[in-house]
Short mmCIF file of C-alpha atoms in Angstrom, two decimals:
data_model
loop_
_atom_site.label_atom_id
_atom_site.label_comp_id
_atom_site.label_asym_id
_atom_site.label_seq_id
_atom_site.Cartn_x
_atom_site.Cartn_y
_atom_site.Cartn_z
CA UNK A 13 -26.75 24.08 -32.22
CA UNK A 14 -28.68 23.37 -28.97
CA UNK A 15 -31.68 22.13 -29.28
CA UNK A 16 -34.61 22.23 -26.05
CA UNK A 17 -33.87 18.53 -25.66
CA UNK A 18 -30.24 19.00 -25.55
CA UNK A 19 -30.97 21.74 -22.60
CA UNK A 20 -33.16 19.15 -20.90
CA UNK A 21 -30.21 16.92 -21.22
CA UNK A 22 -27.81 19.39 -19.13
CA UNK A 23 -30.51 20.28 -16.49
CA UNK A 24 -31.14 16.70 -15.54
CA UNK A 25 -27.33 15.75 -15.36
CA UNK A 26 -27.22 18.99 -13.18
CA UNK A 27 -29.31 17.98 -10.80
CA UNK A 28 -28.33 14.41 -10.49
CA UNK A 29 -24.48 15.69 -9.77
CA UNK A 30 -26.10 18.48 -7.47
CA UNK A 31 -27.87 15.67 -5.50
CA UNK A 32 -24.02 13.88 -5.08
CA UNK A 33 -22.54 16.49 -4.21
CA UNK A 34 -24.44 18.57 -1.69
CA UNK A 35 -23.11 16.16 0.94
CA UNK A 36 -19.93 16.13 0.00
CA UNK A 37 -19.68 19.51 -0.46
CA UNK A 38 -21.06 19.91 3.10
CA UNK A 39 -18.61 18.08 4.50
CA UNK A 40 -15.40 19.58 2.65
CA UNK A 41 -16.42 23.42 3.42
CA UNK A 42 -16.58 22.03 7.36
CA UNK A 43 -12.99 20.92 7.04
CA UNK A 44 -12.25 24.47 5.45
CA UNK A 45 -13.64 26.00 8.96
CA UNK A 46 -13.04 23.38 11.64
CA UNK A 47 -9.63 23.92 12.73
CA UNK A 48 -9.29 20.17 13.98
CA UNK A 49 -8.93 19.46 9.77
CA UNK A 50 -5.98 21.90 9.61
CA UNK A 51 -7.02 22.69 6.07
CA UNK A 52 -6.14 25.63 3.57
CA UNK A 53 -8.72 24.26 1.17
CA UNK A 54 -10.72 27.41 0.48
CA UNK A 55 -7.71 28.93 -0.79
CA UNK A 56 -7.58 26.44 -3.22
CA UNK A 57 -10.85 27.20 -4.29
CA UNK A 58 -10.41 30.54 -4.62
CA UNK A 59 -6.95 30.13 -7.00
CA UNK A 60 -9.41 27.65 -9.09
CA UNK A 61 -12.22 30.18 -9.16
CA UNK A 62 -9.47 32.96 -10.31
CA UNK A 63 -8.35 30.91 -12.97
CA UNK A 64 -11.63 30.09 -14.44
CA UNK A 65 -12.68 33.83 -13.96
CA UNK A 66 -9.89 34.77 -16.31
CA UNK A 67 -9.90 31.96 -18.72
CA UNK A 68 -13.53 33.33 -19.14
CA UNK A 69 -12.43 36.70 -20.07
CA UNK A 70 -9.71 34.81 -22.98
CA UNK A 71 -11.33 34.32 -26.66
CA UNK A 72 -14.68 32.22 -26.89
CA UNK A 73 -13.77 28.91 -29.40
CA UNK A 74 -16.62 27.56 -31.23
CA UNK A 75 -18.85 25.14 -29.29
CA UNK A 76 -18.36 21.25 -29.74
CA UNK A 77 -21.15 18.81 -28.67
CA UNK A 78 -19.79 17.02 -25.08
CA UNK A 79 -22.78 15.89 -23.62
CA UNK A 80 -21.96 12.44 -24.05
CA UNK A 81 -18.34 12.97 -22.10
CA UNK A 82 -19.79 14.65 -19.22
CA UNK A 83 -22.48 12.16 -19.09
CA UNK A 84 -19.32 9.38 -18.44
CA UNK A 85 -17.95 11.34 -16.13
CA UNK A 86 -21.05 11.47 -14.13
CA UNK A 87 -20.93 7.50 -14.24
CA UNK A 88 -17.52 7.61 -12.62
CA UNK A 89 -18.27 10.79 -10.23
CA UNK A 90 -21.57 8.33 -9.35
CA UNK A 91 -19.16 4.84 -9.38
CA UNK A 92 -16.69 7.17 -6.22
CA UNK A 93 -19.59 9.07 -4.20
CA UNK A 94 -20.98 5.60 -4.04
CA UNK A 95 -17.79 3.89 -2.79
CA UNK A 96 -17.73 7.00 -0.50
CA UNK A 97 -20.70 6.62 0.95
CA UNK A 98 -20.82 2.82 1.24
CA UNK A 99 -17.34 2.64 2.71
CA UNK A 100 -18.63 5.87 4.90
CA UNK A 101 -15.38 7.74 4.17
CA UNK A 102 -15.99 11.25 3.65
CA UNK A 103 -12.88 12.23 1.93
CA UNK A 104 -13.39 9.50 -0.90
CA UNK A 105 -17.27 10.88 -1.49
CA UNK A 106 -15.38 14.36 -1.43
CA UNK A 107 -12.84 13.23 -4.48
CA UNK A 108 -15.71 12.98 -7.00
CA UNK A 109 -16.09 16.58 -6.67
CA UNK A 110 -12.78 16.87 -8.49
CA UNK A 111 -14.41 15.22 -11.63
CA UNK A 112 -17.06 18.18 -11.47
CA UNK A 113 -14.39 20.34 -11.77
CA UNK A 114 -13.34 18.65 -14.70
CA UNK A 115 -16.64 18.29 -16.22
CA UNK A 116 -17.17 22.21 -15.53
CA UNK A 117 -13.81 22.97 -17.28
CA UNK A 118 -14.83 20.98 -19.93
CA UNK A 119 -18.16 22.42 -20.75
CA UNK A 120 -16.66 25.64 -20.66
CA UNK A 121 -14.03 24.42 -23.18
CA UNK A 122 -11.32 26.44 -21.04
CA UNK A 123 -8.92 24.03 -22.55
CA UNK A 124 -9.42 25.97 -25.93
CA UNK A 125 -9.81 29.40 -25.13
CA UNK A 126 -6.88 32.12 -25.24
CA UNK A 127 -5.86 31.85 -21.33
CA UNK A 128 -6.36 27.45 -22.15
CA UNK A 129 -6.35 25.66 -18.96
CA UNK A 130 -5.78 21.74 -19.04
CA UNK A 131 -9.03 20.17 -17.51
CA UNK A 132 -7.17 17.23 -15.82
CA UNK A 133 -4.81 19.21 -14.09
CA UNK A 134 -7.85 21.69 -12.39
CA UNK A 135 -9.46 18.43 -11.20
CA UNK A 136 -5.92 17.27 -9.97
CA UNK A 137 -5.50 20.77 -8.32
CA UNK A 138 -8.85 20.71 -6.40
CA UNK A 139 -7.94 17.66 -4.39
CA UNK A 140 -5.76 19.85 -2.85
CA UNK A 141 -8.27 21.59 -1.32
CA UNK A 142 -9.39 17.97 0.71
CA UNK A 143 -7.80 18.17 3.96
CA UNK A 144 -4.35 16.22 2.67
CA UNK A 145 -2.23 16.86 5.16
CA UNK A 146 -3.37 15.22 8.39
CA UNK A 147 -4.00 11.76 6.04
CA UNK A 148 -0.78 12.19 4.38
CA UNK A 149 0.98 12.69 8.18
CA UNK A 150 -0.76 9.58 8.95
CA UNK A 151 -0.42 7.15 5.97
CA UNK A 152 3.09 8.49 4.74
CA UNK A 153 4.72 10.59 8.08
CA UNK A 154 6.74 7.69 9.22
CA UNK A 155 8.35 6.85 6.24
CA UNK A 156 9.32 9.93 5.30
CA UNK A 157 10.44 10.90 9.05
CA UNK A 158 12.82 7.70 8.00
CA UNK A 159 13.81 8.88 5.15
CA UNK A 160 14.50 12.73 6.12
CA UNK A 161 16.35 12.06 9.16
CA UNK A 162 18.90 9.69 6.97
CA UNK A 163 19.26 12.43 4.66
CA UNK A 164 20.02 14.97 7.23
CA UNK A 165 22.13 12.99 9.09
CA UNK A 166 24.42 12.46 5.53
CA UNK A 167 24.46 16.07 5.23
CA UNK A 168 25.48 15.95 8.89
CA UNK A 169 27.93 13.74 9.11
CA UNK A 170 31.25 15.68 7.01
CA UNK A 171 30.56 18.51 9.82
CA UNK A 172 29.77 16.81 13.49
CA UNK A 173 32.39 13.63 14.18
CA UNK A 174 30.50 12.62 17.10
CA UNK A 175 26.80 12.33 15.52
CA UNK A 176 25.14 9.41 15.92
CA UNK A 177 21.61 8.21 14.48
CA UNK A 178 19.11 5.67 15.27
CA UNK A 179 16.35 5.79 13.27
CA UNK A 180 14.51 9.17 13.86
CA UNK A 181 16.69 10.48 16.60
CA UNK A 182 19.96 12.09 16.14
CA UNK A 183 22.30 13.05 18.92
CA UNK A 184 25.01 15.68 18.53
CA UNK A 185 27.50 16.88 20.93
CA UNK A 186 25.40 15.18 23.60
CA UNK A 187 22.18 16.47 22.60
CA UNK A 188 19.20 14.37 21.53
CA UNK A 189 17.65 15.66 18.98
CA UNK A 190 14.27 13.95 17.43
CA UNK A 191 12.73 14.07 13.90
CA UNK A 192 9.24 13.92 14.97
CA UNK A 193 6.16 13.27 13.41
CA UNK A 194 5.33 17.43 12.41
CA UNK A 195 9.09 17.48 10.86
CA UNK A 196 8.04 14.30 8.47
CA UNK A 197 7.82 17.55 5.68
CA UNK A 198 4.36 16.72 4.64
CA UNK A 199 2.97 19.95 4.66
CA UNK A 200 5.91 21.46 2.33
CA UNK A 201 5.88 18.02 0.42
CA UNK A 202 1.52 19.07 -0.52
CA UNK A 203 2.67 22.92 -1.17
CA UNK A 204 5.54 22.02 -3.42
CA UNK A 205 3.15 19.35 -5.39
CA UNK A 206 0.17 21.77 -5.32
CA UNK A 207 2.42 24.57 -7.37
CA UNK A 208 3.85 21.88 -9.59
CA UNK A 209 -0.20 20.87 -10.50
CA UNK A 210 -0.84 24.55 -10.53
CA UNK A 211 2.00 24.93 -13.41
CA UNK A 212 1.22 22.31 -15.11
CA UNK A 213 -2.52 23.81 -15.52
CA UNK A 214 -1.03 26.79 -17.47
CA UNK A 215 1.61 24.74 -19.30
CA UNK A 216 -0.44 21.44 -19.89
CA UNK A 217 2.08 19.26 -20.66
CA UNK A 218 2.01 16.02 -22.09
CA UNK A 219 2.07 12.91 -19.44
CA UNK A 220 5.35 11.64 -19.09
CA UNK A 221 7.61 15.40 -18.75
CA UNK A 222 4.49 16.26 -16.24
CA UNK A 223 5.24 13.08 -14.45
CA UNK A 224 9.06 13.51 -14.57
CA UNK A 225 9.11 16.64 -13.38
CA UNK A 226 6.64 16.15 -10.46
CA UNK A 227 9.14 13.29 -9.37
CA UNK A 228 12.47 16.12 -9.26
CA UNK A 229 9.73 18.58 -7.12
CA UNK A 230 8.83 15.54 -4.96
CA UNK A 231 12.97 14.67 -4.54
CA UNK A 232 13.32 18.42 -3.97
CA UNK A 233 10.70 19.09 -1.24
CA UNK A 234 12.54 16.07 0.74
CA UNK A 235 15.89 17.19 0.47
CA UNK A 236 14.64 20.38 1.26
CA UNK A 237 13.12 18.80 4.31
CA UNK A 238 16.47 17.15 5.48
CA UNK A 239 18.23 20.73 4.65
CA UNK A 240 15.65 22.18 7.61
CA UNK A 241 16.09 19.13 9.77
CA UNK A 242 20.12 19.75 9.71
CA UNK A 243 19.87 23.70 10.36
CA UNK A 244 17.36 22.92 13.49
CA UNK A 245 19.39 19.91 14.88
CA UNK A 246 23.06 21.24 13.60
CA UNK A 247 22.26 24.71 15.43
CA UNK A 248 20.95 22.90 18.66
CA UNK A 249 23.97 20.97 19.07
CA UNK A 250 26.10 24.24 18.43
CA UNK A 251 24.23 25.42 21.56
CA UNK A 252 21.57 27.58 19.31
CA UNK A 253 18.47 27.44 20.32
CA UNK A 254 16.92 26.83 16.85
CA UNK A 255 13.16 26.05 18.30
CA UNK A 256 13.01 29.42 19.45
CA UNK A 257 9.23 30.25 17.28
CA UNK A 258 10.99 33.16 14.70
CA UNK A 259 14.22 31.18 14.23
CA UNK A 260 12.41 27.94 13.56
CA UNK A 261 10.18 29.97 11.27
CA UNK A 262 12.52 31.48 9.90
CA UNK A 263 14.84 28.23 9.06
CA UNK A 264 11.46 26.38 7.91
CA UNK A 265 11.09 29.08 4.97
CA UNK A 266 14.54 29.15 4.38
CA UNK A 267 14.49 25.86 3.65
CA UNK A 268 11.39 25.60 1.65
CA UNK A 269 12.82 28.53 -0.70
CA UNK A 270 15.54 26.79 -1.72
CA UNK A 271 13.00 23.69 -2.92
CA UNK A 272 10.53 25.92 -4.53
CA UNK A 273 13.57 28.37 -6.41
CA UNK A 274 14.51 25.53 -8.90
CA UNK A 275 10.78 24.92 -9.58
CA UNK A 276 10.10 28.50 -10.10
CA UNK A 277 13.25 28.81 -12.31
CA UNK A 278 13.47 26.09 -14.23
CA UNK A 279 10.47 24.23 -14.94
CA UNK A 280 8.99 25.01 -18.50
CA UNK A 281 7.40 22.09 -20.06
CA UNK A 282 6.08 22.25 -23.46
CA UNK A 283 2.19 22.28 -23.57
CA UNK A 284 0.74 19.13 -25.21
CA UNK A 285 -0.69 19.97 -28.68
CA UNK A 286 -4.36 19.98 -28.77
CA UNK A 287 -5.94 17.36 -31.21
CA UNK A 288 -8.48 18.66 -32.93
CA UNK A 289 -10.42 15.59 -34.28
CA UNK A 290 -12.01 15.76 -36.94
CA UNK A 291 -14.63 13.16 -36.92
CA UNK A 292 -17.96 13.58 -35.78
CA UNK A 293 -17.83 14.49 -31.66
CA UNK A 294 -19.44 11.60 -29.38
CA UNK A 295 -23.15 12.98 -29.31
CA UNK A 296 -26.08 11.08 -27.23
CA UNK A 297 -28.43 9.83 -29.46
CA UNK A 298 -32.17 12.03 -28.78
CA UNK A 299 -33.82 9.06 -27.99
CA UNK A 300 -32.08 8.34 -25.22
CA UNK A 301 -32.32 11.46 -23.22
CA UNK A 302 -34.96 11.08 -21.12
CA UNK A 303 -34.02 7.87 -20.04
CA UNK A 304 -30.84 8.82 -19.35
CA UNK A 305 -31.94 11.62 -17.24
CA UNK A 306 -34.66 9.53 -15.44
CA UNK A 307 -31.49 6.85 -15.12
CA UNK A 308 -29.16 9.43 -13.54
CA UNK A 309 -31.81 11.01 -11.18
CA UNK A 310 -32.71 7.36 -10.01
CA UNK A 311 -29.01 6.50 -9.22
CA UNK A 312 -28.26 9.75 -7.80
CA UNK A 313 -30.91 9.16 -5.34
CA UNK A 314 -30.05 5.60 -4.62
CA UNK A 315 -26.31 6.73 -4.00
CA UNK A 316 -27.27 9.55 -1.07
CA UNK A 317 -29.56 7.05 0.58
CA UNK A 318 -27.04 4.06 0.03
CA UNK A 319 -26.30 2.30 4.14
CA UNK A 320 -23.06 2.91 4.99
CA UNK A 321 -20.53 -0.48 5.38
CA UNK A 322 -17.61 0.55 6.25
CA UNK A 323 -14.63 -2.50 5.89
CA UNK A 324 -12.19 -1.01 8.48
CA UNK A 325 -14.59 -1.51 11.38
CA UNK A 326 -12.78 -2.69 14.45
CA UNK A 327 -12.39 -6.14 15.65
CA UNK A 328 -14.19 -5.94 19.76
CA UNK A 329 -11.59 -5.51 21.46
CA UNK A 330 -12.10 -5.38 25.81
CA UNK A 331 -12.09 -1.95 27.44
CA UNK A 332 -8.94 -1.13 29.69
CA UNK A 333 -8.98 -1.91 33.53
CA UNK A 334 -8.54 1.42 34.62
CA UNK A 335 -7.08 2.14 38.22
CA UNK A 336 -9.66 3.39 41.07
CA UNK A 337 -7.31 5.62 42.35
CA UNK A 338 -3.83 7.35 41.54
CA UNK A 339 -1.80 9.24 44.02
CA UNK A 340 -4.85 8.90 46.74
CA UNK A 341 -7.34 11.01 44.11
CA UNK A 342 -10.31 8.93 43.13
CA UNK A 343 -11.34 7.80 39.45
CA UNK A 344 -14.43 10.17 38.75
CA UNK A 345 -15.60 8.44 34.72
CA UNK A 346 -15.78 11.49 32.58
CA UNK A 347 -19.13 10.22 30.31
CA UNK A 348 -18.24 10.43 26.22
CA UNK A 349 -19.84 12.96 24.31
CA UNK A 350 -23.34 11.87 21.79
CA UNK A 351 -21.31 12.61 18.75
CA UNK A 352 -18.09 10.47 20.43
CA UNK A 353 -20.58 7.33 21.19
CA UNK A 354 -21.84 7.57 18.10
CA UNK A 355 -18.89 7.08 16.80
CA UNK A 356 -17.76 4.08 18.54
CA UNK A 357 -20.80 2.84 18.09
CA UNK A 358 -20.50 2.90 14.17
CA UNK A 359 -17.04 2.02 13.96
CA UNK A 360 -16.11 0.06 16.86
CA UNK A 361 -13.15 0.02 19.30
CA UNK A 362 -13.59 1.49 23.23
CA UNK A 363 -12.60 5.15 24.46
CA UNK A 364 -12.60 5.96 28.41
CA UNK A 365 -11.78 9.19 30.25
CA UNK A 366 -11.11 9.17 33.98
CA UNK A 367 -10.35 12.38 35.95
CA UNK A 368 -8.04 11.42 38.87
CA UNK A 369 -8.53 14.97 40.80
CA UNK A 370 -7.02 18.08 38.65
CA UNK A 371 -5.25 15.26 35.67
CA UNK A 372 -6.82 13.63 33.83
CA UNK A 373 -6.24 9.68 31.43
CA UNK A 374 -7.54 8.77 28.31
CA UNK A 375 -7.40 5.28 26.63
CA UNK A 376 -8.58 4.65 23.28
CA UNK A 377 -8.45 0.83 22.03
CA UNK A 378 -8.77 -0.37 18.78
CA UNK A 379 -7.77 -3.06 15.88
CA UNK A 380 -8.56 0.16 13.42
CA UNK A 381 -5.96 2.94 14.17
CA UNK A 382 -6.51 4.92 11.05
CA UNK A 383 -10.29 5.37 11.80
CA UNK A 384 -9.55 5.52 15.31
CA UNK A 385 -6.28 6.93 16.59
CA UNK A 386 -4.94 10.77 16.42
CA UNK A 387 -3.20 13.13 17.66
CA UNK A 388 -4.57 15.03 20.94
CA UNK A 389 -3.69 17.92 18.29
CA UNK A 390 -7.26 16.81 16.32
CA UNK A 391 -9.83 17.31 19.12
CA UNK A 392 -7.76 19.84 21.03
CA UNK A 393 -8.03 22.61 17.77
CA UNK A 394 -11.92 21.21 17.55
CA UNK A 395 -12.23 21.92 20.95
CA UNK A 396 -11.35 25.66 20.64
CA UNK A 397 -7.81 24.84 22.13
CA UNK A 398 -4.37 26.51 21.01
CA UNK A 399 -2.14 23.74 20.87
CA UNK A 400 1.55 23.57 20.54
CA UNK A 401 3.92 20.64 19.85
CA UNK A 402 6.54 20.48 22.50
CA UNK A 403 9.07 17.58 21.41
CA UNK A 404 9.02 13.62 21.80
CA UNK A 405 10.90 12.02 25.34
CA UNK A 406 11.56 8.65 25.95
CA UNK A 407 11.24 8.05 29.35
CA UNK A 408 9.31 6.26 31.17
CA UNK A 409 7.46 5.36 27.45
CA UNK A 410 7.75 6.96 24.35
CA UNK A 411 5.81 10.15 24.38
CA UNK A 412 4.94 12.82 22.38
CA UNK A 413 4.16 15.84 24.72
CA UNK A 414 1.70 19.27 23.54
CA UNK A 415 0.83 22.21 25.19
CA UNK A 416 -3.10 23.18 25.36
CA UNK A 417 -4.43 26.28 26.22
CA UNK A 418 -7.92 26.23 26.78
CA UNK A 419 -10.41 29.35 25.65
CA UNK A 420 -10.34 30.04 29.59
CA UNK A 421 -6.50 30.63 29.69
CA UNK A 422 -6.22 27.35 31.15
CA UNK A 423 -3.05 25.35 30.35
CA UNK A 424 -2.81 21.48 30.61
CA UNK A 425 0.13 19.74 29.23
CA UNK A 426 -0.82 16.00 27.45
CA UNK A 427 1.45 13.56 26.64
CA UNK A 428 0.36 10.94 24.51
CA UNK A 429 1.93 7.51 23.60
CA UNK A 430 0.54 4.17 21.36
CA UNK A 431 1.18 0.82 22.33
CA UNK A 432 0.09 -2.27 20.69
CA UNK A 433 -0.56 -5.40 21.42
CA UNK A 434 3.09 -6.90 20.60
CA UNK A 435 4.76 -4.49 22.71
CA UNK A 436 5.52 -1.96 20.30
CA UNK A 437 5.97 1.54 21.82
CA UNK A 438 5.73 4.85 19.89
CA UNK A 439 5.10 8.18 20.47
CA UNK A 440 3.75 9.22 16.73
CA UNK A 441 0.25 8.07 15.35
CA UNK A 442 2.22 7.66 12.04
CA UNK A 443 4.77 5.38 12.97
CA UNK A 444 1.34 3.34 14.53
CA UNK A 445 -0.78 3.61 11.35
CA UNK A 446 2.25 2.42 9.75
CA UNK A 447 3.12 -0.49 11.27
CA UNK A 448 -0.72 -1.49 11.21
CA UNK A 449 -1.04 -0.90 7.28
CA UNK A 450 2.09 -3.33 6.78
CA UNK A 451 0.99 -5.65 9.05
CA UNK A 452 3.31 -5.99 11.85
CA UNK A 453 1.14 -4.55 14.87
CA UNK A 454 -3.09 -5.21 14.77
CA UNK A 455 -4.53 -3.80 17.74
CA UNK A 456 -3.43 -0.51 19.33
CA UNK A 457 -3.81 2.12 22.31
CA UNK A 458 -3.07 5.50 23.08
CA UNK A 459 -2.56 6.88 26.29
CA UNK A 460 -3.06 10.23 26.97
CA UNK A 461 -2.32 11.86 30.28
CA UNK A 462 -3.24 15.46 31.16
CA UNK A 463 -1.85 17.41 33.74
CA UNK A 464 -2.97 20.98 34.73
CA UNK A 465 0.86 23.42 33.43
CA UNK A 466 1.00 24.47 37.27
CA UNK A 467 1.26 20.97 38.45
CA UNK A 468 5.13 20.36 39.59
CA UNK A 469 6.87 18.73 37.70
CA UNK A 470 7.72 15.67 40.40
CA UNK A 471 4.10 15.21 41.02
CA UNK A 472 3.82 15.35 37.13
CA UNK A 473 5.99 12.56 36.86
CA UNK A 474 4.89 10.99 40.02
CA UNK A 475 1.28 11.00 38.42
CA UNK A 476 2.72 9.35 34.77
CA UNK A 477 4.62 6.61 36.55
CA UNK A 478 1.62 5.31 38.79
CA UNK A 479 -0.70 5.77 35.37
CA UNK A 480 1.66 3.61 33.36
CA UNK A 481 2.18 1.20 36.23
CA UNK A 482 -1.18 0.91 36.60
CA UNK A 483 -1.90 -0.19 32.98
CA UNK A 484 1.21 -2.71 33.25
CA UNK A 485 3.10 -0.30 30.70
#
């Protein structure tokens, strides 16, 4: 039975959680609605919130004393918001709110009720509702662009004689096709994994079937991938034009069906059996309430006011010599925005924008690309910008080329390449992130170059060529 100190207990380890995760919580419901985070998280949220509605509605089981396990996951919630915020990476702060969800599952004893839900799987679920897939497209893209394009050109291969791959370009019948950084399959790779953690909620299954299955979905979502990448580039060397918007949709869901149909049909595992111990429960001694709560309060508040050292700062690295002039138009310096100096103040590196006339040249430098380098795809969507991805070309430097209209109709086209300081040329931020995480390439650029849609197309190139020249590239 409760007791008054028992319900001073909960309140204090409320409000020390609260106090973690207002900021957090802050920052993940501004991913939800800025459209640079390309984030379905609130849906997420909203399956989790249906589930515990309903569980609610199941049979109540008789209450059990777990003060004391909430009060260690609190310690380990505190022990990642802290990392967060020291390390000043918002998505790590963000994570701990997964162990509320488990802690809120678990005080609810949802786990035993009619409708039981498995508290470790709703935690696991609500990371999906951190922005995942522009991280995953960075940390993982180019390895499983790699590893898609191989498989599609083995599916490939029994049906086009002539095909020929290098790397993550394939060329059939003459045309070049290129597995580019938005066909790595990370976004079906996160909605195949998210309905495998949403099963496994319902079915709570023990560990090791859970983990066996997940690694069949994982196989499936990337053969699935390949499938897609051999109806696009199979159909475009038939002469089909298979990035027309509806058939590409249309081949993209096709595609993802046949992943998700096995899953749907065939995955059943057995739900764990719930232990029901029957020694005393873990119970906080009385005495140690108060200081507890004064404890947790105390670190809570320590935590949110903790100064912020982040490790992946960047190395000073010398701003690039810019031209004065390009095709007889001046350089007019385009000053960086508060929040943008801000930023390179914290974190380090150098970003310059020049106008030359109606285009335009941005060069960001840095020795930390995954805190500093994007895709223009990031700020343009911030910006209020519909963007579209309009294929990778190789000449005269590896780009990867988008379409932006602006909210006054306005369209630019930007091409945007990385280069680091070994010479390595690439037109994804993946393969760049990559090669920096494994060591090969430390310090990077990108180059962006805009150009107003109605510019020609010679004076286009004309314009690219004197940029790159310019910059010895």
């Amino acid at each position: 039975m409760e007791t008054k100190r028992d319900t001073l207990l909960w309140i204090g380890l409320a409000v020390a959680s609260a106090l973690l995760a207002i900021e957090p919580i802050g920052w993940l419901v501004t991913s939800w609605r800025d459209p640079s985070y390309q984030s379905y998280g609130a849906v997420y949220c909203i399956a989790i919130l249906g589930l515990v509605g309903f569980s609610l509605n199941s049979s109540l089981p008789n209450g059990s004393s777990t003060a004391a396990r909430v009060f260690i996951l609190f310690l380990v919630a505190a022990a990642i918001r802290l990392a967060g915020q020291l390390l000043a990476i918002n998505v790590l702060s963000a994570l701990a709110l997964s162990l509320d969800v488990f802690a809120l599952v678990t005080i609810l004893q949802l786990d035993r009720r009619k409708l039981a839900l498995s508290p470790t799987w709703m935690a696991i679920f609500f990371v999906f509702a951190l922005p995942l897939g522009p991280i995953l497209q960075r940390v993982a893209g180019f390895p499983l662009q790699m590893v898609s394009a191989d498989l599609a050109c083995q599916m490939m291969s029994p049906i086009f004689s002539d095909l020929i791959c290098e790397g993550v370009r394939l060329r059939i019948n003459g045309v070049d096709v290129m597995v580019d950084l938005p066909c790595s399959g990370a976004s079906g790779l996160l909605l195949l994994v998210s309905l495998w953690v949403f099963l496994n909620i319902l079915f709570r299954p023990s560990l090791l079937p859970a983990l066996i299955g997940g690694a069949i979905i994982v196989g499936l979502s990337i053969v699935g991938n390949a499938l897609r990448i051999s109806l696009l580039a199979g159909g475009l060397g038939l002469g089909i034009d298979t990035m027309e918007p509806t058939l590409h949709n249309v081949i993209g869901l096709l595609a993802l069906m046949v992943s998700a149909v096995p899953i749907f049909a065939f995955y059943r595992p057995k739900a764990k059996p719930l232990r029901v111990s029957k020694s005393r429960p873990l119970t906080l001694p009385k005495a140690l309430h108060l200081p507890v709560i004064i404890a947790a309060l105390l670190a809570a508040f320590a935590i949110v006011n903790a100064p912020k050292r982040p490790i992946d700062l960047s190395a000073p690295v010398a701003a690039a010599s810019l031209p004065m002039q390009l095709l007889g138009n001046r350089a007019v310096p385009i000053a960086l925005s508060t929040t943008e100096q801000r930023y390179f103040t914290a974190y380090g590196g150098t970003a310059q924008k020049v106008q030359y006339g109606p285009m335009g040249l941005n060069v960001v430098r840095t020795t930390s690309p995954l805190r500093h380098l994007h895709s223009p795809e990031t700020c343009l969507l911030g910006m209020g910008y519909s963007v579209k991805f309009m294929g990778t070309r190789y000449d005269p430097l590896p780009s990867s080329i988008y379409e932006a209209t602006g909210p006054d109709g306005q369209v630019w086209i930007v091409a945007v390449s990385f280069v680091s300081d070994d010479g390595q040329q690439t037109p994804s931020v993946g393969e760049a992130v990559w090669s920096w995480l494994n060591g090969s390439s430390r310090s990077w650029q990108s180059i962006q170059r805009i150009t107003p849609k109605s510019l020609s197309n010679n004076d286009r190139i004309s314009f690219e060529n004197a940029a790159l020249a310019a910059l010895d590239l």
